[in-house]
Amino acid sequence: MIIEKKSGISYEEFMEDHYKARVPLVFKNASKDWKAHNLITPEYLKQNFSERSTIIGSKEYTIGEILEHVAVSTPENPAPYPAIFEIRTQLAEILPLIQPVNIGYAKPNWFESKAFIPGKMGNSLELFIGGVGCQFPFAHIDQYYTNAWITQVYGEKQITIFPQGQDEMLYPKPENPYVSEVNIFNPDYNKHPKFKYATPITATILPGETLFIPRGTWHTAQGLTTNISIIFDQINHLNFNQWKSDIWHFKKRNSLMNAVASYTYATAAGAYCRLNDLFGKT
């Protein structure tokens, strides 16, 4: 099965049929007004940001080095992945090219409020660089129960999503129930027999297309070509309580004091955003 693609959908139709129902959707042209469309290419990144760096695994790579690996990436010998850059802190020059970030459908998004610190507690706006064969072999749910929005600005990427109700078939790790034990591209049915009953759906995201992945949804990705994606997260009143619960859970792993401080901050930020929604402010 494939993920539905639509163009010209109204905001109201999206909210009823996809957002509230937690059904993924590919928008064919939601980012058509972005200047980033047809501009952000490997050549553009190399020319303008070649020396910007990030950590993949435990090693630091510059964009120039990443692009060299990506250019020769194959399924048998994939480039280091995931190559992620937090746009607001590492590639701020790109911000004017991706406005409005919410592409008209991802609203309200409380992460756009000044109450939330960029790059903290799921409030990410990231650029991903990948190559042929680059993949997350395991399925996962995004931490903090956020909705994810993936816009393809260059190349093609295949996304695999497992619709709601398939947790048992994906064997969540006991130590981290947001990550599956199963290598979905090469499953061991002796070890994970229930996975054979899973019913994934897929989509190949093309340049200019945007994928909505609902909160709490198992998914993974693999590169079909050299590809560049821009990904941001979303919370609002519909997923705020679960987001706040996850904040407590994940921060408590480090320290109780950290969890208490983060939870208190989250509660105050959420109250501020609810008031803004109530009075029609952004």
XYZ file of N, CA and C in Angstrom:
846
model
N 0.831 -1.187 0.000
C 0.000 0.000 0.000
C 0.878 1.254 0.000
N 0.334 2.336 -0.539
C 1.086 3.569 -0.610
C 0.368 4.667 0.176
N 1.134 5.666 0.597
C 0.581 6.804 1.310
C -0.066 7.733 0.294
N -1.237 8.213 0.622
C -1.984 9.061 -0.303
C -1.259 10.381 -0.542
N -1.323 10.851 -1.786
C -0.797 12.163 -2.148
C -1.956 13.047 -2.613
N -1.934 14.304 -2.150
C -3.006 15.233 -2.517
C -2.421 16.598 -2.857
N -3.138 17.332 -3.693
C -2.827 18.728 -3.957
C -4.119 19.526 -3.872
N -4.027 20.762 -3.448
C -5.217 21.593 -3.362
C -6.157 21.249 -2.232
N -5.711 20.499 -1.252
C -6.546 20.130 -0.115
C -6.738 21.348 0.788
N -7.940 21.501 1.340
C -8.191 22.607 2.257
C -7.637 22.279 3.637
N -7.406 23.329 4.406
C -6.926 23.137 5.774
C -7.942 22.342 6.587
N -9.230 22.638 6.408
C -10.282 21.958 7.154
C -10.327 20.467 6.807
N -10.176 20.144 5.531
C -10.173 18.741 5.113
C -8.967 18.013 5.681
N -7.826 18.672 5.661
C -6.626 18.056 6.229
C -6.806 17.779 7.711
N -7.331 18.741 8.449
C -7.495 18.567 9.887
C -8.427 17.405 10.212
N -9.529 17.279 9.488
C -10.511 16.234 9.790
C -10.045 14.858 9.324
N -9.524 14.776 8.106
C -9.228 13.475 7.501
C -7.833 12.953 7.813
N -6.932 13.831 8.243
C -5.552 13.393 8.436
C -4.994 13.774 9.810
N -5.074 15.052 10.175
C -4.446 15.456 11.435
C -5.127 14.806 12.635
N -6.423 15.024 12.784
C -7.136 14.473 13.942
C -7.210 12.951 13.872
N -7.324 12.411 12.659
C -7.425 10.957 12.489
C -6.066 10.268 12.522
N -4.986 11.041 12.546
C -3.607 10.516 12.570
C -3.353 9.607 11.358
N -3.671 10.143 10.185
C -3.460 9.446 8.918
C -2.417 10.223 8.118
N -1.290 9.612 7.758
C -0.244 10.346 7.034
C -0.711 10.811 5.664
N -0.045 11.828 5.161
C -0.409 12.403 3.871
C 0.808 13.064 3.245
N 0.916 12.933 1.925
C 1.927 13.670 1.165
C 1.233 14.822 0.449
N 1.686 16.033 0.730
C 1.213 17.212 0.013
C 2.081 17.395 -1.231
N 1.453 17.481 -2.372
C 2.225 17.589 -3.614
C 2.882 18.958 -3.785
N 2.266 19.998 -3.237
C 2.788 21.330 -3.528
C 2.699 22.287 -2.343
N 2.715 21.768 -1.128
C 2.547 22.636 0.043
C 3.706 23.621 0.185
N 4.890 23.253 -0.275
C 6.067 24.124 -0.128
C 6.397 24.853 -1.425
N 5.426 25.006 -2.298
C 5.689 25.594 -3.614
C 6.197 27.031 -3.528
N 5.862 27.733 -2.436
C 6.284 29.123 -2.295
C 7.646 29.274 -1.637
N 8.235 28.188 -1.198
C 9.561 28.263 -0.600
C 10.604 28.635 -1.646
N 11.465 29.566 -1.329
C 12.596 29.877 -2.198
C 13.582 28.713 -2.243
N 13.511 27.870 -1.226
C 14.419 26.721 -1.165
C 14.163 25.731 -2.288
N 12.950 25.728 -2.817
C 12.611 24.793 -3.887
C 13.474 25.077 -5.117
N 14.140 24.056 -5.597
C 15.028 24.140 -6.762
C 16.292 24.958 -6.514
N 16.510 25.398 -5.274
C 17.714 26.172 -4.962
C 18.707 25.380 -4.127
N 18.202 24.699 -3.092
C 19.107 23.969 -2.200
C 19.470 22.636 -2.836
N 20.666 22.573 -3.343
C 21.209 21.389 -4.011
C 22.554 21.056 -3.365
N 23.133 19.897 -3.671
C 24.476 19.625 -3.151
C 25.484 20.704 -3.548
N 25.370 21.194 -4.770
C 26.291 22.242 -5.229
C 26.114 23.521 -4.413
N 24.863 23.870 -4.122
C 24.582 25.066 -3.329
C 25.170 24.924 -1.922
N 24.972 23.781 -1.298
C 25.497 23.566 0.052
C 27.021 23.582 0.057
N 27.611 22.976 -0.948
C 29.076 22.931 -1.012
C 29.654 24.315 -1.225
N 29.011 25.103 -2.063
C 29.511 26.438 -2.373
C 29.383 27.386 -1.189
N 28.301 27.250 -0.415
C 28.013 28.227 0.629
C 28.334 27.767 2.048
N 28.331 26.459 2.291
C 28.458 25.981 3.671
C 29.414 24.798 3.798
N 30.370 24.700 2.941
C 31.224 23.511 2.883
C 31.910 23.197 4.209
N 32.241 24.225 4.995
C 33.005 24.002 6.223
C 32.125 23.848 7.457
N 30.811 24.006 7.316
C 29.937 23.776 8.466
C 29.983 22.290 8.821
N 29.954 21.993 10.094
C 30.151 20.600 10.511
C 29.062 20.133 11.459
N 28.968 18.800 11.559
C 28.054 18.164 12.497
C 28.645 16.825 12.910
N 28.050 16.211 13.908
C 28.524 14.926 14.409
C 27.620 13.819 13.890
N 28.215 12.794 13.303
C 27.484 11.593 12.890
C 28.114 10.425 13.629
N 27.311 9.765 14.465
C 27.900 8.759 15.341
C 28.775 9.460 16.364
N 30.058 9.210 16.335
C 30.983 9.884 17.252
C 32.029 10.701 16.499
N 31.809 10.895 15.176
C 32.803 11.573 14.349
C 32.244 12.855 13.766
N 33.096 13.872 13.676
C 32.698 15.149 13.104
C 32.968 15.163 11.599
N 31.980 15.640 10.840
C 32.095 15.756 9.386
C 31.684 17.158 8.960
N 32.389 17.720 7.986
C 31.937 18.959 7.374
C 30.936 18.622 6.272
N 30.177 19.620 5.835
C 29.242 19.400 4.733
C 29.993 18.967 3.485
N 31.156 19.555 3.255
C 31.952 19.144 2.103
C 32.303 17.674 2.146
N 32.705 17.191 3.332
C 33.052 15.778 3.478
C 31.822 14.895 3.331
N 30.711 15.325 3.898
C 29.473 14.545 3.777
C 29.082 14.394 2.318
N 29.155 15.489 1.568
C 28.757 15.442 0.161
C 29.679 14.544 -0.658
N 30.957 14.467 -0.295
C 31.871 13.544 -0.974
C 31.446 12.101 -0.739
N 31.081 11.780 0.482
C 30.601 10.432 0.792
C 29.273 10.141 0.088
N 28.366 11.120 0.120
C 27.048 10.941 -0.471
C 27.136 10.692 -1.969
N 28.074 11.346 -2.627
C 28.192 11.235 -4.083
C 28.496 9.816 -4.540
N 29.124 9.019 -3.678
C 29.489 7.648 -4.050
C 28.753 6.618 -3.189
N 27.726 7.062 -2.505
C 26.986 6.173 -1.606
C 26.251 5.092 -2.388
N 26.253 3.879 -1.852
C 25.527 2.750 -2.442
C 24.844 1.975 -1.320
N 23.866 1.136 -1.654
C 23.246 0.313 -0.606
C 24.253 -0.572 0.118
N 25.272 -1.022 -0.602
C 26.286 -1.888 0.010
C 27.282 -1.090 0.854
N 27.508 0.166 0.492
C 28.471 1.011 1.202
C 27.891 2.419 1.344
N 26.870 2.572 2.200
C 26.189 3.866 2.307
C 27.044 4.924 2.991
N 26.752 6.160 2.667
C 27.423 7.288 3.320
C 27.054 7.333 4.802
N 27.885 7.963 5.629
C 27.529 8.122 7.051
C 26.164 8.795 7.185
N 25.341 8.285 8.104
C 23.963 8.760 8.200
C 23.444 8.526 9.618
N 22.581 9.404 10.117
C 22.022 10.582 9.459
C 22.906 11.817 9.622
N 23.047 12.581 8.561
C 23.764 13.850 8.585
C 22.731 14.943 8.834
N 22.696 15.464 10.056
C 21.647 16.391 10.486
C 22.263 17.723 10.899
N 21.660 18.802 10.427
C 22.051 20.144 10.824
C 20.832 20.878 11.367
N 20.941 21.406 12.593
C 19.879 22.241 13.158
C 19.952 23.598 12.459
N 18.958 23.905 11.647
C 19.029 25.063 10.760
C 19.199 26.364 11.529
N 18.444 26.551 12.605
C 18.466 27.842 13.287
C 19.792 28.140 13.955
N 20.560 27.111 14.291
C 21.837 27.332 14.967
C 23.044 27.027 14.090
N 22.880 26.165 13.068
C 24.014 25.775 12.249
C 23.953 26.293 10.809
N 22.744 26.559 10.322
C 22.585 27.021 8.937
C 21.523 28.124 8.892
N 21.668 29.120 9.734
C 20.641 30.153 9.876
C 20.379 30.905 8.569
N 21.356 30.930 7.675
C 21.170 31.633 6.408
C 20.057 31.026 5.548
N 19.704 29.780 5.827
C 18.667 29.101 5.045
C 17.259 29.499 5.483
N 17.130 30.031 6.695
C 15.802 30.342 7.237
C 14.929 31.179 6.288
N 15.452 32.244 5.678
C 14.594 33.031 4.778
C 14.104 32.252 3.560
N 14.749 31.119 3.257
C 14.382 30.337 2.077
C 13.248 29.362 2.343
N 12.860 29.224 3.608
C 11.837 28.230 3.944
C 10.691 28.866 4.730
N 10.325 30.057 4.316
C 9.217 30.758 4.958
C 7.975 30.746 4.062
N 6.771 30.558 4.618
C 6.527 30.243 6.030
C 6.846 28.788 6.327
N 7.511 28.553 7.443
C 7.912 27.195 7.798
C 6.712 26.268 7.903
N 5.579 26.772 8.387
C 4.425 25.894 8.627
C 3.682 25.503 7.353
N 4.102 25.981 6.202
C 3.548 25.656 4.880
C 2.021 25.727 4.809
N 1.424 26.488 5.726
C -0.011 26.721 5.664
C -0.885 25.655 6.300
N -0.322 24.499 6.618
C -1.113 23.404 7.190
C -0.687 23.057 8.610
N 0.567 23.224 8.931
C 1.089 22.843 10.250
C 0.812 23.955 11.257
N -0.441 24.192 11.504
C -0.834 25.234 12.441
C -2.087 24.797 13.205
N -2.236 25.232 14.446
C -1.209 25.990 15.164
C -0.008 25.114 15.520
N 1.146 25.732 15.547
C 2.357 25.043 15.969
C 2.977 25.839 17.100
N 2.824 25.331 18.303
C 3.301 26.069 19.472
C 4.812 26.248 19.456
N 5.521 25.433 18.697
C 6.971 25.598 18.617
C 7.365 26.909 17.937
N 6.426 27.544 17.250
C 6.717 28.834 16.628
C 6.621 29.976 17.632
N 6.118 29.678 18.822
C 5.983 30.696 19.856
C 7.336 31.005 20.484
N 7.472 32.236 20.950
C 8.703 32.632 21.637
C 8.860 31.913 22.975
N 7.806 31.202 23.401
C 7.880 30.470 24.674
C 8.773 29.245 24.582
N 9.067 28.788 23.366
C 9.843 27.562 23.198
C 11.221 27.875 22.627
N 12.235 27.304 23.233
C 13.620 27.537 22.826
C 13.948 26.667 21.622
N 14.444 27.255 20.528
C 14.789 26.450 19.339
C 15.776 25.340 19.663
N 15.484 24.151 19.134
C 16.385 23.023 19.308
C 16.248 22.290 20.623
N 15.279 22.692 21.467
C 15.124 22.075 22.767
C 13.798 21.321 22.854
N 13.820 20.145 23.466
C 12.626 19.365 23.802
C 11.733 19.117 22.584
N 12.337 18.719 21.488
C 11.573 18.375 20.295
C 11.336 19.534 19.356
N 11.714 20.745 19.742
C 11.506 21.913 18.899
C 12.650 22.032 17.898
N 12.648 21.145 16.900
C 13.755 21.109 15.956
C 13.317 21.567 14.572
N 14.260 22.125 13.846
C 14.096 22.493 12.442
C 15.400 22.084 11.782
N 15.376 20.956 11.072
C 16.625 20.302 10.681
C 16.729 20.086 9.176
N 17.960 20.116 8.710
C 18.279 19.751 7.335
C 19.001 18.407 7.359
N 18.482 17.447 6.605
C 19.064 16.112 6.498
C 19.730 15.969 5.133
N 20.919 15.386 5.110
C 21.596 15.056 3.853
C 21.806 13.550 3.819
N 21.414 12.912 2.737
C 21.576 11.465 2.617
C 21.934 11.063 1.202
N 22.288 9.810 1.040
C 22.651 9.282 -0.270
C 21.936 7.983 -0.566
N 22.227 7.414 -1.693
C 21.643 6.135 -2.079
C 21.987 5.083 -1.016
N 20.974 4.404 -0.531
C 21.197 3.343 0.443
C 21.255 3.791 1.881
N 21.294 5.101 2.134
C 21.279 5.580 3.527
C 19.912 5.289 4.138
N 19.889 4.734 5.310
C 18.610 4.336 5.889
C 18.700 4.215 7.402
N 17.537 4.374 8.030
C 17.338 3.923 9.398
C 16.805 2.492 9.275
N 17.577 1.464 9.552
C 17.066 0.104 9.372
C 15.944 -0.240 10.341
N 15.887 0.478 11.453
C 14.852 0.211 12.449
C 13.762 1.276 12.349
N 12.543 0.857 12.620
C 11.449 1.815 12.720
C 11.499 2.492 14.085
N 10.965 3.695 14.155
C 10.972 4.431 15.412
C 9.781 5.380 15.467
N 9.454 5.809 16.661
C 8.490 6.872 16.901
C 9.284 8.086 17.371
N 8.978 9.250 16.822
C 9.697 10.444 17.250
C 9.442 10.723 18.723
N 10.510 10.991 19.460
C 10.378 11.315 20.868
C 9.536 12.573 21.059
N 8.946 12.656 22.213
C 8.125 13.801 22.620
C 6.785 13.867 21.899
N 6.429 12.807 21.158
C 5.082 12.701 20.600
C 4.740 13.878 19.683
N 5.712 14.364 18.947
C 5.476 15.465 18.019
C 4.983 14.951 16.674
N 4.279 15.809 15.935
C 4.016 15.548 14.526
C 5.271 15.937 13.754
N 5.604 15.170 12.730
C 6.780 15.467 11.916
C 6.349 15.870 10.512
N 7.026 16.875 9.971
C 6.772 17.360 8.623
C 8.085 17.295 7.849
N 8.092 16.504 6.773
C 9.311 16.283 5.990
C 9.101 16.861 4.596
N 9.895 17.861 4.257
C 9.837 18.448 2.919
C 11.093 18.075 2.153
N 10.898 17.502 0.989
C 12.011 17.110 0.148
C 12.376 18.298 -0.748
N 13.605 18.770 -0.613
C 14.034 19.892 -1.454
C 14.972 19.447 -2.571
N 15.511 18.233 -2.434
C 16.390 17.722 -3.507
C 16.389 16.204 -3.436
N 16.296 15.543 -4.594
C 16.383 14.096 -4.649
C 15.135 13.403 -4.143
N 15.261 12.097 -3.979
C 14.110 11.282 -3.608
C 14.421 10.433 -2.379
N 13.414 10.298 -1.541
C 13.532 9.505 -0.320
C 12.272 8.665 -0.175
N 12.446 7.417 0.237
C 11.300 6.560 0.499
C 11.051 6.480 1.998
N 9.807 6.741 2.370
C 9.400 6.677 3.766
C 8.489 5.475 3.952
N 8.740 4.707 4.977
C 7.888 3.582 5.343
C 7.212 3.896 6.667
N 5.888 3.776 6.689
C 5.097 4.105 7.866
C 4.235 2.898 8.248
N 4.112 2.677 9.531
C 3.239 1.627 10.050
C 2.036 2.301 10.699
N 0.854 2.182 10.101
C -0.337 2.829 10.671
C -0.598 2.403 12.111
N -1.486 3.130 12.756
C -1.746 2.942 14.177
C -2.135 1.493 14.508
N -1.777 1.063 15.729
C -2.199 -0.233 16.227
C -1.267 -1.390 15.939
N -0.002 -1.115 15.527
C 0.918 -2.193 15.176
C 2.114 -2.282 16.113
N 2.001 -1.689 17.277
C 3.127 -1.675 18.215
C 3.656 -3.073 18.521
N 2.752 -4.001 18.802
C 3.167 -5.347 19.188
C 3.978 -6.027 18.092
N 3.642 -5.760 16.833
C 4.321 -6.394 15.706
C 5.713 -5.820 15.462
N 5.994 -4.667 16.065
C 7.272 -3.996 15.833
C 8.270 -4.202 16.965
N 7.878 -4.900 18.001
C 8.781 -5.267 19.088
C 9.563 -4.064 19.629
N 8.880 -3.135 20.302
C 9.587 -2.003 20.909
C 10.651 -2.480 21.888
N 11.780 -1.822 21.899
C 12.845 -2.197 22.804
C 12.436 -1.934 24.251
N 12.680 -2.863 25.146
C 12.288 -2.663 26.548
C 12.904 -1.411 27.158
N 14.158 -1.121 26.794
C 14.840 0.039 27.370
C 14.470 1.350 26.674
N 13.870 1.245 25.485
C 13.448 2.438 24.749
C 12.266 2.067 23.862
N 11.051 2.176 24.375
C 9.872 1.725 23.630
C 9.546 2.559 22.404
N 10.359 3.578 22.108
C 10.156 4.380 20.898
C 11.003 3.868 19.730
N 11.744 2.792 19.953
C 12.591 2.219 18.915
C 12.262 0.740 18.756
N 12.104 0.283 17.506
C 11.801 -1.115 17.230
C 13.069 -1.960 17.214
N 12.946 -3.198 17.644
C 14.061 -4.141 17.564
C 14.259 -4.679 16.152
N 13.245 -4.533 15.298
C 13.239 -5.192 13.993
C 13.998 -4.371 12.952
N 14.889 -5.023 12.217
C 15.444 -4.419 11.005
C 14.408 -4.645 9.913
N 13.634 -3.627 9.595
C 12.486 -3.847 8.716
C 12.893 -4.147 7.282
N 14.132 -3.806 6.904
C 14.589 -4.097 5.544
C 15.184 -5.494 5.421
N 15.456 -6.112 6.562
C 15.986 -7.473 6.560
C 15.523 -8.174 7.841
N 14.219 -8.395 7.980
C 13.678 -8.906 9.244
C 14.043 -10.365 9.495
N 14.217 -10.678 10.758
C 14.442 -12.052 11.193
C 13.123 -12.552 11.772
N 12.367 -13.323 10.957
C 11.041 -13.754 11.382
C 11.100 -14.823 12.475
N 12.232 -15.490 12.610
C 12.365 -16.423 13.730
C 12.446 -15.669 15.054
N 13.137 -14.543 15.016
C 13.295 -13.732 16.210
C 12.083 -12.832 16.449
N 11.469 -12.374 15.346
C 10.341 -11.437 15.442
C 9.184 -11.945 14.574
N 8.562 -13.044 14.958
C 7.540 -13.670 14.094
C 6.309 -12.798 13.858
N 5.941 -11.962 14.793
C 4.734 -11.147 14.620
C 4.914 -10.077 13.555
N 6.174 -9.752 13.220
C 6.405 -8.696 12.240
C 5.839 -9.056 10.866
N 5.713 -10.358 10.566
C 5.177 -10.766 9.261
C 3.729 -10.313 9.077
N 3.067 -9.950 10.170
C 1.678 -9.495 10.072
C 1.569 -7.968 10.034
N 2.703 -7.290 10.102
C 2.690 -5.829 10.016
C 2.283 -5.403 8.603
N 1.640 -4.265 8.504
C 1.141 -3.779 7.204
C 1.656 -2.366 6.942
N 2.923 -2.241 6.553
C 3.475 -0.908 6.301
C 2.894 -0.278 5.037
N 2.922 1.042 5.001
C 2.594 1.789 3.796
C 3.800 2.657 3.462
N 3.998 2.954 2.195
C 5.199 3.670 1.775
C 4.856 4.843 0.874
N 5.807 5.735 0.750
C 5.699 6.844 -0.191
C 7.097 7.235 -0.631
N 7.251 7.515 -1.903
C 8.478 8.121 -2.398
C 8.237 9.624 -2.466
N 8.978 10.364 -1.664
C 8.800 11.815 -1.610
C 9.707 12.458 -2.656
N 9.098 13.238 -3.522
C 9.808 13.900 -4.615
C 10.104 15.350 -4.250
N 11.042 15.990 -4.946
C 11.335 17.395 -4.641
C 10.079 18.264 -4.687
N 9.892 19.076 -3.656
C 8.720 19.933 -3.571
C 7.568 19.323 -2.817
N 7.653 18.046 -2.489
C 6.580 17.388 -1.753
C 6.879 17.392 -0.257
N 5.801 17.375 0.530
C 5.908 17.405 1.988
C 5.086 16.270 2.577
N 5.700 15.512 3.472
C 5.018 14.402 4.140
C 4.668 14.788 5.561
N 3.415 14.559 5.931
C 2.953 14.716 7.311
C 2.952 13.350 7.983
N 3.741 13.214 9.059
C 3.765 11.981 9.851
C 3.111 12.281 11.196
N 1.950 11.672 11.475
C 1.227 11.991 12.710
C 1.991 11.547 13.955
N 1.704 12.224 15.026
C 2.296 11.937 16.328
C 2.108 10.460 16.693
N 3.137 9.888 17.298
C 3.041 8.520 17.780
C 3.031 7.461 16.698
N 3.561 7.776 15.515
C 3.510 6.850 14.375
C 4.882 6.243 14.109
N 4.922 4.912 13.992
C 6.167 4.229 13.640
C 6.534 4.534 12.190
N 7.811 4.833 11.952
C 8.250 5.132 10.582
C 9.758 4.965 10.463
N 10.211 4.917 9.227
C 11.633 4.907 8.933
C 11.826 5.407 7.514
N 13.089 5.563 7.084
C 13.358 6.167 5.774
C 14.600 5.551 5.153
N 14.672 5.639 3.812
C 15.884 5.268 3.097
C 16.021 6.139 1.855
N 17.265 6.463 1.521
C 17.533 7.307 0.369
C 17.520 6.511 -0.927
N 16.814 7.032 -1.906
C 16.791 6.417 -3.243
C 17.794 7.086 -4.168
N 18.099 8.352 -3.887
C 19.101 9.119 -4.623
C 19.829 9.989 -3.609
N 20.811 10.755 -4.056
C 21.306 11.828 -3.206
C 20.127 12.710 -2.864
N 19.933 13.035 -1.600
C 18.721 13.749 -1.217
C 18.961 14.706 -0.061
N 18.162 15.766 -0.062
C 18.204 16.779 0.998
C 16.773 17.029 1.455
N 16.564 16.938 2.749
C 15.230 17.133 3.316
C 15.284 18.186 4.409
N 14.159 18.858 4.606
C 14.003 19.778 5.720
C 12.851 19.261 6.574
N 13.120 19.100 7.869
C 12.160 18.466 8.775
C 11.917 19.373 9.979
N 10.646 19.559 10.310
C 10.336 20.286 11.535
C 9.244 19.553 12.304
N 9.151 19.869 13.596
C 8.205 19.225 14.491
C 7.060 20.174 14.835
N 5.975 19.597 15.346
C 4.788 20.385 15.672
C 4.117 19.850 16.925
N 3.745 20.758 17.810
C 2.845 20.418 18.922
C 1.772 21.498 19.017
N 0.650 21.130 19.589
C -0.408 22.073 19.941
C -1.289 21.397 20.988
N -2.499 21.888 21.195
C -3.336 21.365 22.272
C -3.682 19.890 22.100
N -3.609 19.362 20.865
C -3.999 17.976 20.631
C -2.939 16.968 21.073
N -1.687 17.358 21.094
C -0.650 16.414 21.518
C 0.231 16.965 22.639
N -0.175 18.091 23.219
C 0.655 18.718 24.236
C 0.812 17.850 25.483
N -0.268 17.241 25.974
C -0.172 16.469 27.210
C 0.773 15.275 27.063
N 0.723 14.598 25.906
C 1.642 13.487 25.696
C 3.068 13.989 25.536
N 3.214 15.127 24.857
C 4.544 15.745 24.719
C 5.129 16.045 26.097
N 4.313 16.620 26.956
C 4.781 16.967 28.302
C 5.120 15.714 29.104
N 4.344 14.662 28.925
C 4.632 13.401 29.605
C 5.980 12.838 29.159
N 6.243 12.942 27.857
C 7.527 12.462 27.343
C 8.685 13.313 27.858
N 8.452 14.606 27.980
C 9.489 15.476 28.540
C 9.920 14.954 29.914
N 8.931 14.633 30.743
C 9.240 14.107 32.071
C 10.001 12.788 31.979
N 9.525 11.889 31.110
C 10.116 10.560 31.004
C 11.574 10.626 30.547
N 11.840 11.387 29.485
C 13.185 11.395 28.919
C 14.155 12.236 29.753
N 13.684 13.327 30.318
C 14.565 14.147 31.134
C 14.907 13.459 32.456
N 13.996 12.638 32.959
C 14.235 11.949 34.224
C 15.391 10.957 34.104
N 15.664 10.511 32.861
C 16.793 9.594 32.671
C 18.108 10.242 33.099
N 18.196 11.561 32.921
C 19.420 12.268 33.286
C 19.432 12.634 34.764
N 18.335 13.253 35.206
C 18.256 13.597 36.626
C 16.831 14.017 36.956
N 16.448 13.790 38.203
C 15.124 14.199 38.655
C 14.996 15.721 38.625
N 16.060 16.414 38.989
C 16.020 17.873 38.991
C 15.801 18.417 37.580
N 16.476 17.809 36.620
C 16.307 18.209 35.217
C 14.875 17.975 34.771
N 14.301 16.842 35.174
C 12.927 16.518 34.793
C 11.942 17.516 35.388
N 12.129 17.845 36.658
C 11.221 18.789 37.325
C 11.301 20.158 36.659
N 12.505 20.626 36.383
C 12.682 21.939 35.760
C 12.069 21.969 34.363
N 12.312 20.919 33.568
C 11.799 20.877 32.200
C 10.284 20.770 32.183
N 9.732 19.967 33.089
C 8.282 19.784 33.148
C 7.589 21.087 33.568
N 8.188 21.775 34.524
C 7.629 23.053 34.965
C 7.660 24.075 33.839
N 8.786 24.130 33.146
C 8.914 25.034 31.998
C 7.894 24.689 30.919
N 7.732 23.393 30.624
C 6.789 22.954 29.597
C 5.362 23.334 29.952
N 5.017 23.176 31.225
C 3.664 23.514 31.675
C 3.379 25.000 31.471
N 4.329 25.836 31.829
C 4.155 27.282 31.680
C 4.079 27.677 30.202
N 4.944 27.081 29.368
C 4.940 27.396 27.940
C 3.627 26.976 27.301
N 3.112 25.806 27.704
C 1.841 25.340 27.163
C 0.691 26.254 27.546
N 0.685 26.731 28.786
C -0.371 27.647 29.237
C -0.329 28.946 28.439
N 0.860 29.429 28.188
C 1.025 30.650 27.385
C 0.463 30.457 25.979
N 0.764 29.313 25.376
C 0.297 29.053 24.009
C -1.214 28.838 23.951
N -1.774 28.215 24.973
C -3.237 28.042 25.012
C -3.939 29.399 25.049
N -3.394 30.325 25.807
C -3.973 31.659 25.861
C -3.864 32.361 24.521
N -2.729 32.198 23.850
C -2.562 32.791 22.534
C -3.572 32.213 21.538
N -3.796 30.898 21.601
C -4.797 30.279 20.741
C -6.181 30.844 21.031
N -6.463 31.013 22.315
C -7.783 31.477 22.727
C -8.074 32.886 22.199
N -7.027 33.731 22.194
C -7.215 35.104 21.749
C -6.740 35.346 20.313
N -6.479 34.245 19.605
C -6.140 34.358 18.195
C -4.796 34.972 17.900
N -3.867 34.851 18.845
C -2.521 35.389 18.632
C -1.591 34.293 18.150
N -0.459 34.670 17.547
C 0.534 33.709 17.079
C 1.781 33.807 17.934
